[in-house]
Amino acid sequence: MKSLLALITLGASLCAQAQIDLTQLREAARSRDLATLNQLAQNANGDVLEMYPRYYLLSAQINTLTEADVAPFLARYDGTPIAERLRADWLKELGKRQDWVSYDTEYPKLDSPSAELKCYAAQSAALRNDTGALAQARPLWFSARPLADACNPVFDTLFTRNVLTQDDAWTRIRMALNANRSDLARQLGARVGFPAELTAKSLARAANTPDKVFDAAADGRAAREMQLYAMQRLARKDADRAAQLFQSASINWPAADQRYGWQQLGLIAAKNHNDNASAWFERGGMAGLDEAGRFWAVRAALRVRDFKTVLARIDAMPADDLQLSVWRYWKAEALRAQGRGAEAQPLLLGLTDGDDFYALLAREEIGPVASEKPQHRRADATEQRTIEQVPGIRRALALYAQNWRVEGAREWAWALRGMNDGQMLAAATLADARGLYDRSIDTAERLKPLSDPTLRYPYPWRNVVTQAAQDQGLDPAWVYGLIRQESRFVPDIRSSAGAAGLMQLMPATAKWVAGKMGRKRFDLSEVTDISTNVSMGTFYLRYLLDRLDEHPVLVTAGYNAGPGRARNWQNNDALDAAIYIETIPFDETRNYVKKVLANAQHYGASFGSNTTLHQRLAAIPGKLVTPPQDNSLGGADGGDGN
């Protein structure tokens, strides 16, 4: 590796623009073409991105490297995301080699170690008999997901030393079953004596015919866990039947297991909008609920408009939960519903300085508030030129220039570390000027009181978007709000699910829309064209509006999760739109709808619109008055919630 070391230790100054062909680099890295990687590394000297081919050359040979090979790179590029990446790669290799002296030297320098690297650190601590450092690995055990093999010897040691106990083993088995990871639960059975209930056959029976698991009484911990698993499986299809069977089966159970069962039943039922969910949560109580459980206990009461219980459950939350705008708002609404408006007023007033969904609702409900007008501004040309010289910003711009967006975003985020407000404002303004709207939005969001609102809510291609919206009879502010959430104005972005373009159209949706629009020669490659994507996306929005009661809340939810789901989440009778939104069962879609509608309000303000958020939140009509619709298409962006 001597020639490589010579490359890395060269100290030439970096040139202003990247000359490296990143497409060639990516292909060479994928194929592990060492000759090409070596040539690219040699040619990169002095380039603003010189560390990238050198990283890939080192990474491709990580299992043959020595400390002398790696150290010069880490020293030369210390404090960059690519050095952090190589350090993580190298630590993983050192862990595999059991080279604990080198591992312990390098590990403290890593910014964000993975669970696997934490486990290697714990292995080293165990060999040093550092009980304090070893005990820090205990929280890693409590995961519903399988962990890296490096964690197994750590857990063996923790169990041997009684830092982890049989109760902890059962806790994780319960977590795995609750997450429907029966294979993991079966593997964990080794920690509790391989009970028959945790064999593959027994778990499959509980998953496929859950009601039959209740034929026999639960004798012992394993049998109870199996019946809890079966109850949860059944509840997803028939919560009332699951409640009936669980009530009979759990009469003689320990009180804690009974409470847990009712809590889980309440959680599943609440997500399915079963009117009994709140009562089942009441039987389980709030004690011991995790964050999701606490939040859904409130939502279950909210869905049936039991504001007394809403208030009691919010008041029972930990202090950190109570700082969230969502629960401050709903506490105020619960107080108002009980005729305690004077107590609600300070809560609403405290929300008005924000700009999220609930802050906007509170601002409209409380009316005009006298406050000092913020001094919004953009950075001037000199400030932008100065920030452009920051090495991390230069690397990010060079990466974006060749469409390495993931790496560019990572470099940009690292460059923002330690910046003051003025520097971040300059970075946001620079990104906006370069058309990197995802970076300008992300950066300006950190400076809400200072930055020009158009940095946070830009509206590029206004003529194209406005015309397409007007052609379909849509509010341009709403369309912009949706685009901002879907793509952050990156025209050629593609999601892992295959959605593409500004409005993130799935291939099937794009083909269907093209057919409806009479575009017989449509090719999927056209979907990232700005005009084509927006015209097709707005056509699809119009289609959804015509089938979902012309209601923007239903359409926004349907655009993300599919129109069939949006309609299934309706009540049989009319429902407050804010309650509908807060009780959407998918975290992704719930947050999406709030953000799109809040975005629409901010864009409306820029466009001079007088439409209020409350006007967008007209009551959601009941299912019984909603006409049948075509459910053959999912969400435009392929969203399916969690």
XYZ file of C-alpha atoms in Angstrom:
642
model
C 0.000 0.000 0.000
C 3.010 2.347 -0.204
C 1.874 4.047 -3.410
C -1.519 4.693 -1.867
C 0.024 6.223 1.240
C 2.050 8.528 -0.941
C -1.120 9.708 -2.619
C -2.894 10.398 0.636
C -0.092 12.397 2.189
C 0.238 14.800 -0.737
C -0.610 18.291 0.397
C -1.573 20.207 -2.721
C -4.251 22.866 -2.384
C -7.730 22.011 -3.563
C -8.932 23.367 -6.872
C -12.187 25.261 -7.061
C -14.190 22.802 -9.153
C -14.291 19.025 -9.055
C -12.765 17.383 -12.109
C -13.438 13.830 -10.965
C -15.990 11.903 -12.996
C -18.230 10.728 -10.176
C -20.226 8.441 -12.443
C -17.037 6.595 -13.335
C -16.076 6.545 -9.660
C -19.391 5.041 -8.623
C -19.201 2.315 -11.250
C -15.620 1.473 -10.291
C -16.590 1.296 -6.623
C -19.569 -0.964 -7.348
C -17.469 -3.354 -9.429
C -14.458 -3.109 -7.078
C -12.314 -2.102 -10.050
C -9.114 -1.369 -8.122
C -7.141 -0.301 -11.174
C -9.666 2.395 -12.087
C -10.047 3.474 -8.463
C -6.284 3.787 -8.160
C -6.082 5.855 -11.347
C -8.901 8.131 -10.194
C -7.194 8.549 -6.819
C -3.905 9.512 -8.469
C -5.619 12.015 -10.760
C -7.612 13.549 -7.897
C -4.724 15.318 -6.209
C -5.722 18.924 -5.498
C -9.346 18.352 -6.495
C -12.040 19.648 -4.155
C -13.294 16.047 -3.935
C -9.891 14.362 -3.847
C -10.826 12.329 -0.767
C -13.702 10.510 -2.488
C -11.771 8.217 -4.885
C -9.233 7.676 -2.101
C -11.984 6.635 0.269
C -13.411 4.127 -2.201
C -9.957 2.731 -2.958
C -9.316 2.176 0.745
C -12.815 0.867 1.433
C -12.565 -1.704 -1.357
C -9.482 -3.179 0.360
C -10.466 -2.623 3.982
C -9.895 -6.237 5.023
C -6.251 -6.125 3.898
C -5.277 -2.711 5.259
C -3.040 -1.889 8.179
C -3.233 1.023 10.564
C -0.412 2.655 8.613
C -2.587 2.542 5.481
C -5.629 4.127 7.111
C -4.140 6.666 9.529
C -2.923 9.219 6.918
C -6.383 9.455 5.352
C -8.085 9.903 8.723
C -5.563 12.548 9.729
C -5.677 14.490 6.454
C -9.472 14.559 6.189
C -10.365 14.615 9.864
C -13.622 16.416 10.574
C -15.236 15.484 7.256
C -18.107 13.048 6.722
C -15.984 10.881 4.435
C -13.371 10.462 7.188
C -16.167 9.552 9.592
C -17.335 6.951 7.104
C -13.887 5.392 6.723
C -13.349 5.452 10.481
C -16.587 3.484 10.918
C -15.502 1.004 8.215
C -12.094 0.621 9.840
C -13.527 0.140 13.325
C -15.783 -2.615 12.028
C -12.747 -4.324 10.522
C -10.748 -3.896 13.743
C -13.632 -5.415 15.683
C -13.695 -8.426 13.389
C -9.947 -8.814 13.905
C -10.350 -8.425 17.676
C -7.627 -5.764 17.594
C -8.821 -4.046 20.748
C -5.802 -1.807 21.302
C -6.327 -0.101 17.950
C -10.109 -0.203 18.370
C -10.034 1.542 21.740
C -7.757 4.237 20.330
C -9.971 5.020 17.343
C -13.483 4.459 18.745
C -13.739 7.662 20.850
C -13.076 9.724 17.708
C -16.213 8.435 15.964
C -19.107 10.870 15.991
C -22.089 8.495 15.793
C -21.266 4.813 16.332
C -23.732 2.199 15.142
C -25.130 -0.468 17.462
C -22.647 -2.937 15.972
C -19.694 -0.689 16.800
C -21.054 -0.105 20.292
C -21.125 -3.863 20.743
C -17.519 -4.207 19.623
C -16.614 -1.500 22.143
C -18.457 -3.492 24.805
C -16.540 -6.642 23.840
C -13.335 -4.741 24.462
C -14.677 -3.421 27.766
C -15.507 -6.961 28.883
C -11.950 -8.112 28.200
C -10.622 -5.167 30.224
C -13.180 -5.966 32.928
C -14.450 -2.398 32.627
C -17.852 -3.056 34.165
C -19.034 0.527 33.745
C -18.357 0.620 30.007
C -19.815 -2.866 29.584
C -23.028 -1.912 31.376
C -23.536 0.895 28.859
C -24.355 -1.810 26.304
C -27.371 -3.009 28.311
C -29.902 -0.698 26.544
C -28.924 -2.246 23.207
C -30.640 -5.470 24.267
C -34.076 -3.887 24.294
C -34.683 -3.873 20.561
C -37.492 -5.398 18.542
C -35.068 -5.855 15.656
C -32.289 -8.405 15.190
C -28.871 -7.008 16.063
C -25.435 -7.610 14.574
C -23.541 -10.779 15.466
C -21.022 -8.599 17.306
C -23.647 -8.073 20.017
C -24.151 -11.756 20.873
C -20.989 -12.237 22.990
C -21.764 -8.967 24.770
C -25.237 -10.152 25.699
C -23.829 -13.520 26.771
C -21.525 -11.704 29.166
C -24.291 -9.428 30.454
C -26.517 -12.423 31.192
C -23.658 -14.307 32.850
C -22.980 -11.332 35.116
C -26.711 -10.817 35.821
C -26.664 -7.356 34.263
C -29.394 -8.810 32.045
C -31.969 -11.146 33.598
C -34.640 -13.639 32.566
C -37.229 -10.866 32.879
C -35.191 -8.819 30.408
C -35.157 -11.777 28.027
C -38.944 -12.061 28.225
C -39.274 -8.316 27.722
C -37.423 -8.532 24.428
C -39.396 -11.592 23.346
C -42.557 -9.590 23.975
C -41.131 -6.675 21.990
C -40.318 -8.976 19.072
C -43.782 -10.540 19.052
C -45.403 -7.132 19.371
C -43.472 -6.081 16.254
C -44.587 -9.305 14.522
C -41.019 -10.614 14.323
C -41.738 -14.197 15.263
C -38.385 -15.464 13.922
C -36.537 -13.200 16.342
C -38.802 -14.296 19.212
C -38.053 -17.924 18.368
C -34.302 -17.255 18.405
C -34.586 -15.437 21.724
C -36.279 -18.512 23.154
C -32.784 -19.873 23.754
C -32.415 -17.293 26.538
C -35.431 -18.695 28.418
C -34.982 -22.439 28.013
C -36.473 -23.118 24.557
C -40.160 -23.228 25.609
C -42.467 -25.178 23.305
C -44.621 -22.104 22.785
C -41.751 -20.373 20.971
C -41.129 -23.050 18.352
C -41.674 -22.164 14.713
C -44.764 -24.406 14.586
C -46.398 -22.809 17.637
C -45.674 -19.292 16.437
C -47.092 -20.043 12.990
C -50.258 -21.441 14.607
C -50.685 -18.281 16.667
C -50.171 -16.119 13.597
C -52.495 -18.034 11.282
C -55.244 -19.277 13.620
C -54.936 -16.981 16.649
C -58.350 -17.802 18.126
C -57.339 -21.459 18.594
C -54.490 -20.449 20.915
C -57.134 -19.585 23.504
C -58.538 -23.132 23.568
C -56.218 -24.042 26.445
C -55.506 -22.074 29.613
C -52.224 -20.167 29.680
C -49.969 -22.037 32.083
C -46.784 -20.081 32.660
C -45.003 -17.116 31.148
C -44.447 -18.612 27.699
C -48.118 -19.524 27.309
C -49.191 -16.028 28.358
C -46.849 -14.417 25.855
C -48.212 -16.696 23.150
C -51.796 -15.717 23.961
C -50.847 -12.038 23.988
C -49.303 -12.495 20.550
C -52.387 -14.340 19.300
C -54.646 -11.653 20.753
C -52.762 -8.942 18.872
C -52.888 -10.904 15.617
C -56.626 -11.447 15.987
C -57.268 -7.833 17.041
C -55.996 -6.541 13.710
C -58.899 -8.353 12.051
C -61.554 -8.478 14.780
C -60.752 -6.417 17.866
C -64.071 -7.126 19.575
C -63.582 -10.892 19.292
C -59.998 -10.521 20.525
C -61.209 -8.556 23.551
C -63.787 -11.222 24.356
C -61.241 -14.050 24.233
C -58.592 -12.095 26.114
C -60.962 -11.138 28.914
C -61.843 -14.781 29.530
C -58.284 -16.055 29.212
C -56.580 -13.472 31.414
C -58.769 -13.614 34.535
C -56.062 -15.248 36.650
C -53.082 -13.566 35.026
C -50.685 -11.257 36.876
C -52.108 -7.733 36.952
C -49.188 -6.313 34.949
C -49.786 -8.766 32.091
C -53.497 -7.981 32.089
C -52.782 -4.257 31.873
C -50.316 -4.790 29.045
C -52.845 -6.861 27.103
C -55.566 -4.224 27.367
C -53.106 -1.500 26.420
C -52.045 -3.381 23.293
C -55.646 -4.117 22.408
C -56.447 -0.423 22.817
C -53.503 0.551 20.623
C -54.464 -1.775 17.775
C -58.140 -0.848 18.024
C -57.375 2.881 18.088
C -55.435 2.610 14.836
C -58.428 0.808 13.338
C -60.811 3.469 14.706
C -62.742 1.025 16.860
C -64.991 2.986 19.231
C -64.079 0.654 22.114
C -60.377 1.511 21.927
C -60.502 4.238 24.559
C -62.336 1.986 27.018
C -59.720 -0.735 26.536
C -56.949 1.782 27.144
C -58.786 2.724 30.333
C -58.660 -0.883 31.510
C -54.929 -0.979 30.856
C -54.170 2.430 32.328
C -51.428 4.837 31.283
C -48.669 3.362 33.472
C -45.911 1.672 31.492
C -47.055 2.886 28.077
C -44.340 3.867 25.641
C -44.591 7.055 23.604
C -46.730 5.512 20.868
C -49.073 4.031 23.459
C -49.472 7.327 25.322
C -50.186 9.231 22.134
C -52.710 6.699 20.853
C -54.478 6.593 24.214
C -55.197 10.302 23.720
C -56.167 9.813 20.079
C -58.578 7.017 21.002
C -60.427 9.369 23.357
C -60.219 12.181 20.823
C -61.812 10.081 18.092
C -64.935 9.570 20.237
C -64.803 13.208 21.425
C -64.358 12.249 25.072
C -62.564 15.466 25.979
C -62.577 14.793 29.712
C -60.478 11.680 29.085
C -58.367 13.512 26.493
C -57.447 16.067 29.138
C -56.739 13.457 31.821
C -54.453 11.451 29.532
C -52.557 14.495 28.329
C -52.066 15.625 31.923
C -50.650 12.166 32.733
C -47.938 12.510 30.062
C -44.270 13.111 30.936
C -43.056 16.705 30.814
C -41.274 16.243 27.470
C -44.502 15.107 25.788
C -46.315 18.142 27.132
C -43.908 20.458 25.310
C -45.044 19.169 21.917
C -47.347 21.559 20.081
C -49.807 18.775 19.252
C -50.621 18.035 22.901
C -50.544 21.663 23.973
C -53.147 22.350 21.282
C -55.370 19.399 22.124
C -55.169 20.166 25.834
C -56.437 23.650 25.030
C -59.230 22.194 22.883
C -60.175 19.747 25.646
C -60.369 22.612 28.124
C -62.500 24.674 25.744
C -64.828 21.730 25.149
C -65.460 21.633 28.902
C -66.187 25.338 29.151
C -62.749 26.250 30.520
C -61.760 28.689 27.810
C -59.866 30.990 30.172
C -57.458 28.140 30.980
C -57.098 27.272 27.304
C -56.177 30.797 26.226
C -52.585 30.835 27.581
C -51.888 27.465 25.959
C -53.049 28.705 22.566
C -51.189 31.972 23.008
C -47.991 30.052 23.723
C -48.301 28.281 20.374
C -48.707 31.374 18.216
C -45.001 32.065 17.719
C -44.540 28.777 15.835
C -45.354 28.015 12.214
C -46.385 24.352 12.241
C -49.902 22.999 11.733
C -51.074 23.442 15.312
C -49.392 26.818 15.703
C -51.318 28.066 12.671
C -54.577 26.692 14.063
C -53.923 28.350 17.418
C -53.090 31.657 15.752
C -56.400 31.673 13.900
C -58.376 30.691 16.982
C -56.849 33.262 19.291
C -56.988 36.131 16.802
C -54.438 38.889 16.146
C -51.632 39.073 18.700
C -49.509 42.185 19.095
C -45.853 41.263 18.648
C -42.661 42.682 17.242
C -42.462 42.071 13.509
C -39.478 39.827 12.699
C -36.725 41.248 10.521
C -36.614 38.720 7.701
C -33.621 38.949 5.419
C -31.398 37.235 2.887
C -27.621 37.287 2.838
C -25.948 39.687 0.420
C -23.526 38.707 -2.343
C -20.437 39.221 -0.189
C -21.783 36.971 2.553
C -22.621 34.310 -0.014
C -19.143 34.419 -1.549
C -17.598 34.068 1.894
C -19.687 31.048 2.850
C -19.028 29.462 -0.534
C -15.359 29.187 0.415
C -16.091 26.941 3.401
C -14.548 23.577 2.401
C -17.624 21.514 3.269
C -19.886 23.848 1.290
C -17.514 23.654 -1.681
C -17.551 19.873 -1.555
C -21.330 19.807 -1.267
C -21.736 22.068 -4.306
C -19.305 19.934 -6.306
C -21.192 16.769 -5.372
C -24.563 18.298 -6.229
C -23.152 19.424 -9.578
C -22.759 15.742 -10.514
C -26.020 14.681 -8.866
C -24.482 12.955 -5.845
C -27.298 14.285 -3.712
C -26.976 11.979 -0.714
C -23.282 12.717 -0.317
C -23.843 16.399 -1.068
C -26.522 16.673 1.605
C -24.224 14.943 4.094
C -21.362 17.349 3.347
C -23.732 20.309 3.624
C -25.063 19.178 6.999
C -21.542 18.687 8.358
C -20.519 22.117 7.089
C -23.361 23.742 9.045
C -22.009 22.413 12.337
C -20.787 25.253 14.479
C -22.016 27.970 12.118
C -23.626 31.032 13.633
C -26.965 32.393 12.436
C -25.386 34.790 9.959
C -23.322 32.059 8.348
C -26.308 29.721 8.107
C -28.363 32.501 6.546
C -25.624 32.965 3.953
C -25.603 29.215 3.293
C -29.393 29.142 2.879
C -29.321 32.103 0.503
C -26.490 30.554 -1.506
C -28.353 27.249 -1.821
C -31.480 29.059 -2.989
C -29.480 30.992 -5.579
C -28.017 27.722 -6.879
C -31.445 26.095 -7.115
C -30.649 23.647 -4.297
C -34.006 24.193 -2.678
C -33.803 21.128 -0.454
C -30.670 22.596 1.169
C -32.021 26.149 1.369
C -35.219 24.918 3.028
C -33.395 22.683 5.491
C -30.923 25.418 6.419
C -33.463 28.231 6.648
C -35.712 26.082 8.866
C -33.053 26.451 11.561
C -33.382 30.246 11.377
C -37.130 30.777 11.340
C -37.146 34.189 13.056
C -34.359 35.512 10.814
C -34.676 34.071 7.343
C -36.788 35.404 4.516
C -39.924 33.199 4.332
C -39.234 32.517 0.650
C -36.074 30.668 1.680
C -38.241 28.266 3.659
C -41.133 28.313 1.206
C -39.662 28.934 -2.251
C -41.862 28.874 -5.321
C -39.726 28.135 -8.377
C -41.366 27.541 -11.767
C -44.299 29.635 -10.602
C -45.798 30.117 -14.048
C -45.734 26.376 -14.745
C -47.182 25.350 -11.381
C -49.797 28.104 -11.232
C -51.021 27.425 -14.767
C -51.266 23.664 -14.154
C -53.154 24.261 -10.898
C -55.563 26.718 -12.492
C -56.171 24.379 -15.435
C -57.485 21.820 -12.929
C -59.308 24.327 -10.721
C -56.850 23.845 -7.841
C -55.418 26.250 -5.296
C -51.789 26.919 -6.361
C -50.779 27.362 -2.706
C -51.984 23.828 -1.948
C -50.125 22.413 -4.952
C -46.938 24.180 -3.879
C -47.437 22.923 -0.335
C -47.654 19.378 -1.626
C -44.613 19.707 -3.908
C -42.536 21.107 -1.048
C -43.345 18.061 1.051
C -43.029 15.523 -1.747
C -39.734 16.499 -3.355
C -38.327 19.698 -1.838
C -38.331 20.954 -5.453
C -35.787 18.427 -6.725
C -37.087 17.766 -10.275
C -35.361 14.440 -10.929
C -35.623 12.916 -7.470
C -36.719 9.280 -7.205
C -37.884 7.523 -4.069
C -36.931 3.995 -3.070
C -40.473 2.962 -4.057
C -40.025 4.355 -7.574
C -41.947 7.631 -7.263
C -40.391 10.330 -9.438
C -40.327 14.055 -10.028
C -41.608 17.124 -8.249
C -44.963 15.537 -7.378
C -43.489 12.051 -6.854
C -45.638 10.075 -9.260
C -45.462 6.299 -9.122
C -44.945 4.598 -12.513
C -48.402 2.991 -12.480
C -50.057 6.281 -11.555
C -48.119 8.162 -14.233
C -49.112 5.661 -16.932
C -52.748 5.747 -15.829
C -52.824 9.554 -15.802
C -51.136 9.693 -19.211
C -53.870 7.465 -20.599
C -56.611 9.606 -19.080
C -54.958 12.724 -20.514
C -54.795 11.155 -23.973
C -51.000 10.980 -24.091
C -50.639 7.860 -26.229
C -46.864 8.030 -26.687
C -45.990 8.729 -23.061
C -42.640 7.369 -21.883
C -41.840 7.025 -18.177
C -38.588 8.914 -18.708
C -40.723 12.033 -19.219
C -42.038 11.946 -15.665
C -39.108 13.986 -14.329
C -39.744 16.785 -16.822
C -41.014 19.681 -14.715
C -43.984 20.656 -16.868
C -45.022 17.052 -17.524
C -44.779 16.036 -13.881
C -46.759 19.005 -12.594
C -49.482 18.698 -15.225
C -49.896 14.990 -14.460
C -49.737 15.486 -10.705
C -52.380 18.210 -10.737
C -54.569 16.076 -13.021
C -54.384 13.294 -10.432
C -55.220 15.733 -7.623
C -58.295 16.830 -9.562
C -59.284 13.194 -10.025
C -59.023 12.608 -6.275
C -60.977 15.757 -5.459
C -63.849 14.613 -7.652
C -63.995 11.300 -5.781
C -63.275 12.429 -2.235
C -65.972 15.024 -1.628
C -63.832 17.914 -2.909
C -62.137 17.812 0.494
C -58.451 18.831 0.563
C -57.766 16.850 3.747
C -59.052 13.588 2.274
C -57.238 14.249 -0.990
C -53.954 15.088 0.721
C -54.166 11.883 2.757
C -55.165 9.934 -0.346
C -52.299 11.349 -2.388
C -49.862 9.911 0.142
C -51.511 6.677 1.269
C -54.069 5.945 -1.442
C -57.681 7.125 -1.843
C -59.124 3.871 -0.505
C -57.330 4.295 2.803
C -58.303 7.962 3.061
C -61.962 6.976 2.767
C -61.627 4.028 5.150
C -60.372 6.424 7.821
C -63.622 8.405 7.713
C -66.313 7.905 10.334
C -69.758 6.734 9.374
C -70.930 10.229 10.250
C -69.288 13.652 9.998
C -65.982 14.138 11.814
C -63.947 17.192 12.771
C -61.137 17.437 10.195
C -58.411 18.097 12.774
C -59.492 14.958 14.661
C -59.505 12.994 11.399
C -55.941 14.114 10.730
C -54.663 13.428 14.244
C -56.110 9.909 14.195
C -54.678 8.836 10.825
C -53.077 5.498 11.758
C -49.917 5.908 9.668
C -47.311 8.203 11.211
C -45.952 9.124 7.792
C -49.340 10.101 6.375
C -50.482 11.938 9.510
C -47.372 14.100 9.525
C -47.551 14.505 5.752
C -51.092 15.905 5.828
C -50.245 18.356 8.605
C -47.156 19.584 6.787
C -48.823 19.936 3.388
C -51.709 21.945 4.838
C -49.368 24.129 6.900
C -47.207 24.643 3.800
C -50.303 25.675 1.849
C -51.041 28.378 4.413
C -47.533 29.797 4.170
C -47.676 29.792 0.373
C -51.125 31.343 0.494
C -49.714 34.190 2.579
C -47.001 34.759 -0.041
C -49.581 34.713 -2.841
C -52.018 37.064 -1.102
C -54.673 34.405 -0.458
C -57.299 34.936 2.249
C -58.081 31.231 2.697
C -57.724 30.250 6.351
C -56.551 26.907 7.653
C -59.919 26.411 9.322
C -61.585 26.833 5.928
C -59.428 24.003 4.607
C -60.546 21.954 7.616
C -64.261 21.743 6.933
C -65.925 18.747 8.589
C -65.065 15.404 7.005
C -68.292 13.876 5.651
C -69.278 10.402 6.777
C -68.560 7.288 4.753
C -72.256 6.681 4.227
C -72.589 9.808 2.097
C -69.349 9.320 0.173
C -69.887 7.784 -3.283
C -67.995 4.645 -4.308
C -64.648 5.220 -5.977
C -61.969 3.509 -8.017
C -59.509 1.947 -5.565
C -57.275 0.444 -8.227
C -54.614 3.094 -7.642
C -52.602 3.633 -4.505
C -51.087 6.918 -3.425
C -49.400 8.946 -6.142
C -46.113 8.781 -4.257
C -46.343 5.156 -3.213
C -46.807 6.080 0.436
C -48.212 3.308 2.565
C -47.708 4.727 6.008
C -45.469 2.778 8.327
